[in-house]
Coordinates of C-alpha atoms and ligand atoms in Angstrom, one line a residue:
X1 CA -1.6 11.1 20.4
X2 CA -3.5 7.6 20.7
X3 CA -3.7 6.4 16.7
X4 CA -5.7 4.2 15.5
X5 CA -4.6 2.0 12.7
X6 CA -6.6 -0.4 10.6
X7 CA -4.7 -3.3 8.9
X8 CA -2.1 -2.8 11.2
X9 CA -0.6 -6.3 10.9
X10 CA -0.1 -5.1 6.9
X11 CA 3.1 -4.3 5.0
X12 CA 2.1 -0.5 4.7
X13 CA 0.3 -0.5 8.9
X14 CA 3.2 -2.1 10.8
X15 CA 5.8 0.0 9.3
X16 CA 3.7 3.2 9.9
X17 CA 3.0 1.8 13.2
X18 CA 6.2 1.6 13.3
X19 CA 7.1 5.3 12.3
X20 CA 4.3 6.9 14.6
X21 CA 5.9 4.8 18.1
X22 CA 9.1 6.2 16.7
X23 CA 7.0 9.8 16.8
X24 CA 6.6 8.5 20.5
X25 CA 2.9 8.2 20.0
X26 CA 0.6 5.3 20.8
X27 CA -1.2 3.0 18.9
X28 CA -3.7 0.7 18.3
X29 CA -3.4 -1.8 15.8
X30 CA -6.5 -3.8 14.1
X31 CA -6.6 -6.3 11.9
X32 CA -8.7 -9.4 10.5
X33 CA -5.3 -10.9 9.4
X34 CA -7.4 -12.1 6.4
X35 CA -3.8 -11.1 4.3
X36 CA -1.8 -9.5 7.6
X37 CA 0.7 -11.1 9.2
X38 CA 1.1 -10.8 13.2
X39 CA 5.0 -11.9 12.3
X40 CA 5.1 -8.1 11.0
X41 CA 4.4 -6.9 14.5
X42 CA 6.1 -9.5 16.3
X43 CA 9.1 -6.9 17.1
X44 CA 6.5 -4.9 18.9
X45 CA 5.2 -7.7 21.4
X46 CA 7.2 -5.8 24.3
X47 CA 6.5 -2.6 22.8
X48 CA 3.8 -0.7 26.3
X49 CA 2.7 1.7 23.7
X50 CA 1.7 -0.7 21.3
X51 CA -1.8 -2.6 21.6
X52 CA -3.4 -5.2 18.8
X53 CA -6.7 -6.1 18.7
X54 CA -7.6 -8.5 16.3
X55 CA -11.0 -7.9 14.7
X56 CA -12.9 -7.4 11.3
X57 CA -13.8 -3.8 10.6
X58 CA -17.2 -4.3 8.8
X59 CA -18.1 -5.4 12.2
X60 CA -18.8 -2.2 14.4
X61 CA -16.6 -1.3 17.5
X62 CA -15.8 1.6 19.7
X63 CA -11.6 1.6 20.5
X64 CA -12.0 3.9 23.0
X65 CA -11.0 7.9 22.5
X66 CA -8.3 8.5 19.5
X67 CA -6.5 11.7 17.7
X68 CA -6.1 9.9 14.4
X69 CA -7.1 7.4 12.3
X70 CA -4.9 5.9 9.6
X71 CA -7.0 3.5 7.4
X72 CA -5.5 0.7 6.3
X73 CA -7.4 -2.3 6.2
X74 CA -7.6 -3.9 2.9
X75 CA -6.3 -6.7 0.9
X76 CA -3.9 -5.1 -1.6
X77 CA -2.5 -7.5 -4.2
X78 CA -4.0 -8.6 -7.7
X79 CA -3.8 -12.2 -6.2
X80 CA -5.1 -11.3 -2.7
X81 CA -8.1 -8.8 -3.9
X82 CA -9.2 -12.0 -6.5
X83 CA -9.2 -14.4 -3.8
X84 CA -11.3 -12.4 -1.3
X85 CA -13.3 -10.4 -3.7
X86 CA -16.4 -9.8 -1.9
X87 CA -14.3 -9.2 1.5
X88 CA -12.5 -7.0 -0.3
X89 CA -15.6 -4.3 -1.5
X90 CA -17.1 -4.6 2.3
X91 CA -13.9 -3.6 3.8
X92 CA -13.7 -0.4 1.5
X93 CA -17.9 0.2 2.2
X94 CA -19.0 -0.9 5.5
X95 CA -15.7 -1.0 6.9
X96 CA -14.6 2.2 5.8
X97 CA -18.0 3.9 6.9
X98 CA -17.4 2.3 10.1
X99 CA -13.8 4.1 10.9
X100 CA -15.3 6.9 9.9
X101 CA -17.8 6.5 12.5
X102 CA -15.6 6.6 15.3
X103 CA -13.1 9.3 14.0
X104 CA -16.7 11.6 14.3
X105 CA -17.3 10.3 17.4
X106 CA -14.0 11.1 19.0
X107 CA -13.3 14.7 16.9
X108 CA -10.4 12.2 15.4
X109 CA -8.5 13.2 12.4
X110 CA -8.6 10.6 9.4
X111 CA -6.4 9.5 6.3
X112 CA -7.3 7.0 4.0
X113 CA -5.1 4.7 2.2
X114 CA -6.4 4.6 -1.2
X115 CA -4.8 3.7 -4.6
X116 CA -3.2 4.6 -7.9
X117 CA -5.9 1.7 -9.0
X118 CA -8.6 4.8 -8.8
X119 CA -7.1 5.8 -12.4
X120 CA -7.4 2.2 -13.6
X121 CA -5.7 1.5 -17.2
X122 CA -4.6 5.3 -17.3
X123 CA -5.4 7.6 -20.4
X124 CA -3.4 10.6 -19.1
X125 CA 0.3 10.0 -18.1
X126 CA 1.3 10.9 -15.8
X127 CA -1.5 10.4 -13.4
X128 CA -2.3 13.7 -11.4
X129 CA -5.0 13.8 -8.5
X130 CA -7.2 15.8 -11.2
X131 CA -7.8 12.5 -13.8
X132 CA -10.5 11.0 -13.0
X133 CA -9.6 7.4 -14.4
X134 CA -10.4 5.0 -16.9
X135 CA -11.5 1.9 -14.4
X136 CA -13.5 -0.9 -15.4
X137 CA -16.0 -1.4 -13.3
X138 CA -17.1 -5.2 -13.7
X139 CA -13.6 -6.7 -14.6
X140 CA -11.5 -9.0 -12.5
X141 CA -9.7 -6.1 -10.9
X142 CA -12.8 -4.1 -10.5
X143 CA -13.4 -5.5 -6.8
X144 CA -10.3 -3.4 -5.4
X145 CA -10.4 -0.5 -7.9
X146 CA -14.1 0.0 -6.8
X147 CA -13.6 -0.3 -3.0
X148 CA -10.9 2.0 -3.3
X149 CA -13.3 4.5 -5.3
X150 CA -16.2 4.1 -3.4
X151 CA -13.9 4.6 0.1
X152 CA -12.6 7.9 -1.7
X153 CA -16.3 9.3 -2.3
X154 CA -17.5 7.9 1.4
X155 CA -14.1 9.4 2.9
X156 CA -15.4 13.4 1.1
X157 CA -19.4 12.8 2.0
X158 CA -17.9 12.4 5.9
X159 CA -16.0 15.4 5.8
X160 CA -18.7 17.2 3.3
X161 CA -22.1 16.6 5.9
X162 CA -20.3 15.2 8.9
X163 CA -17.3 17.6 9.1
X164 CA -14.8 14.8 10.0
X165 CA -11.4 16.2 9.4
X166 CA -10.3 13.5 6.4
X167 CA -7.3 13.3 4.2
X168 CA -6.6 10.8 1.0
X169 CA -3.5 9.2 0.3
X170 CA -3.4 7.9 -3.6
X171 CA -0.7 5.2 -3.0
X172 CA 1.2 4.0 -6.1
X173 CA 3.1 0.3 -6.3
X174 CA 5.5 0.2 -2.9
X175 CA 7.9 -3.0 -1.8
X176 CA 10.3 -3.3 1.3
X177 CA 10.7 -6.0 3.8
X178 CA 7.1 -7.0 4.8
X179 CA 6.2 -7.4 1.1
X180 CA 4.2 -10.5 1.1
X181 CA 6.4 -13.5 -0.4
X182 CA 4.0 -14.8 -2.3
X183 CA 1.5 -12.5 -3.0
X184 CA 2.0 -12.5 -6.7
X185 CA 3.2 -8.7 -6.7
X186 CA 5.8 -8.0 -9.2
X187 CA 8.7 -7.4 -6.9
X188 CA 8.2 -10.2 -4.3
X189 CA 8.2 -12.4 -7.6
X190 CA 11.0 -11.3 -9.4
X191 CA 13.1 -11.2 -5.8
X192 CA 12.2 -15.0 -4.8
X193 CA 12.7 -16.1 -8.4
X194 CA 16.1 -14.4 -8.6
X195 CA 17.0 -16.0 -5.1
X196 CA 15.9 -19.3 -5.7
X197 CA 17.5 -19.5 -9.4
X198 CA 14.0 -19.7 -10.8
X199 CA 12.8 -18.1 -14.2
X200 CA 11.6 -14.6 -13.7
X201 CA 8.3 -14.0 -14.9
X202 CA 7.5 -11.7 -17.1
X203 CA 4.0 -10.7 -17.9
X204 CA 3.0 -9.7 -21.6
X205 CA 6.3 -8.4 -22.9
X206 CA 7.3 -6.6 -20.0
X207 CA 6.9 -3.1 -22.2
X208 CA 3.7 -2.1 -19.3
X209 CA 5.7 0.4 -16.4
X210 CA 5.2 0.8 -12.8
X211 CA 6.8 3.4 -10.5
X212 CA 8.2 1.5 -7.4
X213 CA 8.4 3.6 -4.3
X214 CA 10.6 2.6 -1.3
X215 CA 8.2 1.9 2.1
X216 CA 10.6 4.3 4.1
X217 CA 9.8 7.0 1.3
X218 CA 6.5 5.8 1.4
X219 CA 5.8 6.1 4.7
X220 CA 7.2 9.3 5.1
X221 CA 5.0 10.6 2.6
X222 CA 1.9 9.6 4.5
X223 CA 3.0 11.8 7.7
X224 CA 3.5 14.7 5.7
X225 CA 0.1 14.6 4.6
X226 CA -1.5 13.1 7.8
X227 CA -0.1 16.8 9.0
X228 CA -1.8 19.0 6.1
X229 CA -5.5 20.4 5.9
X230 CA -5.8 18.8 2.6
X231 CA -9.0 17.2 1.9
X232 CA -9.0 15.9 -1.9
X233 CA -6.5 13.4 -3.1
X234 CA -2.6 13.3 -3.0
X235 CA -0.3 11.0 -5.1
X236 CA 1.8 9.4 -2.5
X237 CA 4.6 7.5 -5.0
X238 CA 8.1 7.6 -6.7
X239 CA 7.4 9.3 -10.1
X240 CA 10.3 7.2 -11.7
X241 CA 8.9 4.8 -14.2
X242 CA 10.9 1.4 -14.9
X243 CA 9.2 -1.1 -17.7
X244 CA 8.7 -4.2 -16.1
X245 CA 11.4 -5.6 -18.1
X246 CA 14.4 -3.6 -16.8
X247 CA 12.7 -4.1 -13.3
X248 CA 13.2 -7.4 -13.9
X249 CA 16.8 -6.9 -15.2
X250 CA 17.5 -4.6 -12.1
X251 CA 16.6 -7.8 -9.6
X252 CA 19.0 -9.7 -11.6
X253 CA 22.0 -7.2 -11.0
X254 CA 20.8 -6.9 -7.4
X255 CA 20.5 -10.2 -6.6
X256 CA 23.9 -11.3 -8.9
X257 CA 21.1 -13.7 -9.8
X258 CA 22.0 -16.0 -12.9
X259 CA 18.0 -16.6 -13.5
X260 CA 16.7 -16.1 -17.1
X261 CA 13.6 -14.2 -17.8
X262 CA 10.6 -15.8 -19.5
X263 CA 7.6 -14.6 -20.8
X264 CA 3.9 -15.3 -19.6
X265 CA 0.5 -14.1 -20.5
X266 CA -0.3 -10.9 -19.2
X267 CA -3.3 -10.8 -17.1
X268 CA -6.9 -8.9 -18.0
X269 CA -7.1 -5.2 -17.4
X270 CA -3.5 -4.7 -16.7
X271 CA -2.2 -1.0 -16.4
X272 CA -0.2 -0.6 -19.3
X273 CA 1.2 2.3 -17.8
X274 CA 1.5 3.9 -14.4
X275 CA 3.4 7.4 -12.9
X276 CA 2.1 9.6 -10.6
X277 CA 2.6 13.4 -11.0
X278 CA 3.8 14.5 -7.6
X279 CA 4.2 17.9 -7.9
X280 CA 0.9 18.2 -5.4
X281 CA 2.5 16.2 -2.3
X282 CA 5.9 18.7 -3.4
X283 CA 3.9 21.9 -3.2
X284 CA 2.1 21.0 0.2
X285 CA 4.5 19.1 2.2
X286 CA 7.5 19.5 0.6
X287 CA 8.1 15.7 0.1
X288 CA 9.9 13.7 -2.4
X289 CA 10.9 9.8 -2.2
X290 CA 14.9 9.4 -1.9
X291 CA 15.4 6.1 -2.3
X292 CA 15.8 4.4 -6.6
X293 CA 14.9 1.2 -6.9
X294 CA 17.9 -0.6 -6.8
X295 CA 19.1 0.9 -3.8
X296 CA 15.6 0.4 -2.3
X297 CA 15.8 -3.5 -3.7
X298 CA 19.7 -4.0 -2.1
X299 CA 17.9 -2.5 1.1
X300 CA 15.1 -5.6 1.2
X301 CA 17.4 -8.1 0.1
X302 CA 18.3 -9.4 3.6
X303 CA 14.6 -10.0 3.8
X304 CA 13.6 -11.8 0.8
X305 CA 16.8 -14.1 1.1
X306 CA 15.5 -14.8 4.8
X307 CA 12.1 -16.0 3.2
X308 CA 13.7 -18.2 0.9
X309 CA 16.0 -19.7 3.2
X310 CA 12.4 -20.2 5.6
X311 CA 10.8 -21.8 3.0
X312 CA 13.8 -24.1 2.2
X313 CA 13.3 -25.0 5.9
X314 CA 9.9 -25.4 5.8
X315 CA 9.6 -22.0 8.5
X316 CA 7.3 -19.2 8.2
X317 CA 9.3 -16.4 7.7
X318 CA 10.6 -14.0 10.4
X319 CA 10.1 -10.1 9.0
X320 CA 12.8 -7.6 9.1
Ligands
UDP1 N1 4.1 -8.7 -13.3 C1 5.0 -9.5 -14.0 N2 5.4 -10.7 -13.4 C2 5.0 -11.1 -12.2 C3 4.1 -10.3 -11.4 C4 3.7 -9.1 -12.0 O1 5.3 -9.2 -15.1 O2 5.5 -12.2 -11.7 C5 3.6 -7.5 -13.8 C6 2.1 -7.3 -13.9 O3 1.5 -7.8 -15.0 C7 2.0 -5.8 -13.8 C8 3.2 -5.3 -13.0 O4 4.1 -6.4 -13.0 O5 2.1 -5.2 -15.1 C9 2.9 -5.0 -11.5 O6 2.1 -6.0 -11.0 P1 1.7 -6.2 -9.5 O7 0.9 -7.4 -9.3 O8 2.9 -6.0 -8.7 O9 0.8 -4.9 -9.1 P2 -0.2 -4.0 -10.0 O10 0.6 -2.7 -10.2 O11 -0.6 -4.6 -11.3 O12 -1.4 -3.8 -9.0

């Protein structure tokens, strides 16, 4: 197949690129780079099956005939989404409308990358695709939790009057190599800390959970529903949920860091809790994540020590 995939030059798009060349497809990459990184497809610069294009999907373009769509583009992170906040709800609108323009046009096949944000500070726990949320809809977070929503509701009108064949992926908290270094997330801050002998940060008193899923488990997860019929939602995450606190604690044993934790304010609107109930992406396509999180953080240490060791020397970092 010819793929199309929209914030290619992402953590999550260059390792799917990744996986789908490995499939022995072909792809096309876009991306703005307004948070992407070309260093996270560097490795593919003498790849023939692999083409980038650098360009802003609210502008409109035609790629030429492709089988699937995978769409990507967004920024991701609390610090990113903040920073770029208007960018960030035209990318899930007029950019999302435009991809899926072109899967109608070419009888392509579509999956969208949306979030575990689309259940905002959660009332049922865990989260199943059935919960309709509890998202506030004018609050600093409320630029991605809204792009995400209102990509969901565009992604069901296509397939509902337009018949486009579409598929959505609700994507919980992933790291790996790629992870931005300084995006703020949780695990890129608690890994550089730990590596640099820094404090680890703690937001609040660390009692709020996450559920960290691995990117190979991650990205695995995404082809098993890119190959399903499903139309509604599917929870694509690692049900395990870890308190930010003995996350933190679990980067210290990884990293043999001597760091001390400390305590700072925890931002508005935070999740105070966050698991998804995977039993749908189980039932359908029999998937399951593999990896815990400290094997999956011993797996991306290599890469976080490269990026502090860049940053000691003033480099940008080269990603595994
Ligand atoms: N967090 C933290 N210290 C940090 C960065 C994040 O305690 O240095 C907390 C944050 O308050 C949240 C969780 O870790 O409760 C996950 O934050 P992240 O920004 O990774 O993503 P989110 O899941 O909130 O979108």
């Amino acid at each position: 197949m010819r793929i199309l995939i929209t914030g290619a030059a992402g953590f999550l798009g260059s390792h799917l690129a990744d996986a789908l060349l490995a499939e022995g497809h072909t792809v096309l990459g876009v991306d703005n780079l307004c948070t992407g990184s070309l260093e996270n497809l560097r490795h593919l610069d003498r790849e023939p099956r692999f083409e980038f294009l650098q360009h802003d999907l609210c502008e409109p373009f035609d790629p030429g005939r492709v089988d699937y769509i995978f769409n990507f583009a967004s920024p991701a992170s609390p610090v990113d989404y903040s920073r770029l906040g208007v960018a960030t709800l035209l990318v899930g609108s007029v950019g999302t409308c435009n991809a899926l323009g072109i899967a109608k046009k070419y009888g392509a096949r579509f999956l969208h990358a949306s979030t575990s944000e689309c259940y905002g500070d959660p009332l049922v726990h865990p989260q199943a695709e059935d919960y309709w949320g509890n998202v506030n809809p004018v609050g600093p977070r409320s630029v991605y939790d809204e792009s995400k929503r209102f990509s969901e509701a565009l992604t069901m009108a296509w397939w509902r009057y337009h018949g486009v064949d579409t598929r959505l992926a609700r994507i919980f908290n992933t790291y790996g190599p790629r992870l931005q270094k300084n995006d703020g997330r949780v695990i890129s801050n608690f890994m550089m800390q730990a590596l640099r002998g820094e404090d680890l940060t703690v937001y609040g008193a660390g009692d709020q959970t996450r559920s960290f899923c691995y990117i190979s488990d991650e990205i695995e997860g995404f082809l098993g529903l890119a190959r399903t019929d499903e139309h509604y939602p599917v929870n694509i995450g690692n049900p395990v949920e870890w308190t930010i606190l003995d996350c933190a604690r679990a980067v210290l044993r990884v990293t043999g860091s001597a760091s001390r934790i400390a305590y700072a304010p925890l931002p508005v609107d935070d999740p105070i809790h966050r698991q998804p109930d995977i039993s749908k992406a189980k039932r359908l396509f029999g998937w399951e994540p593999k990896i815990d999180l400290e094997t999956g953080l011993r797996l991306s240490l290599d890469y976080f020590r490269g990026c502090v060791e860049s940053d000691a020397e003033g480099k940008t970092p080269v990603r595994a």
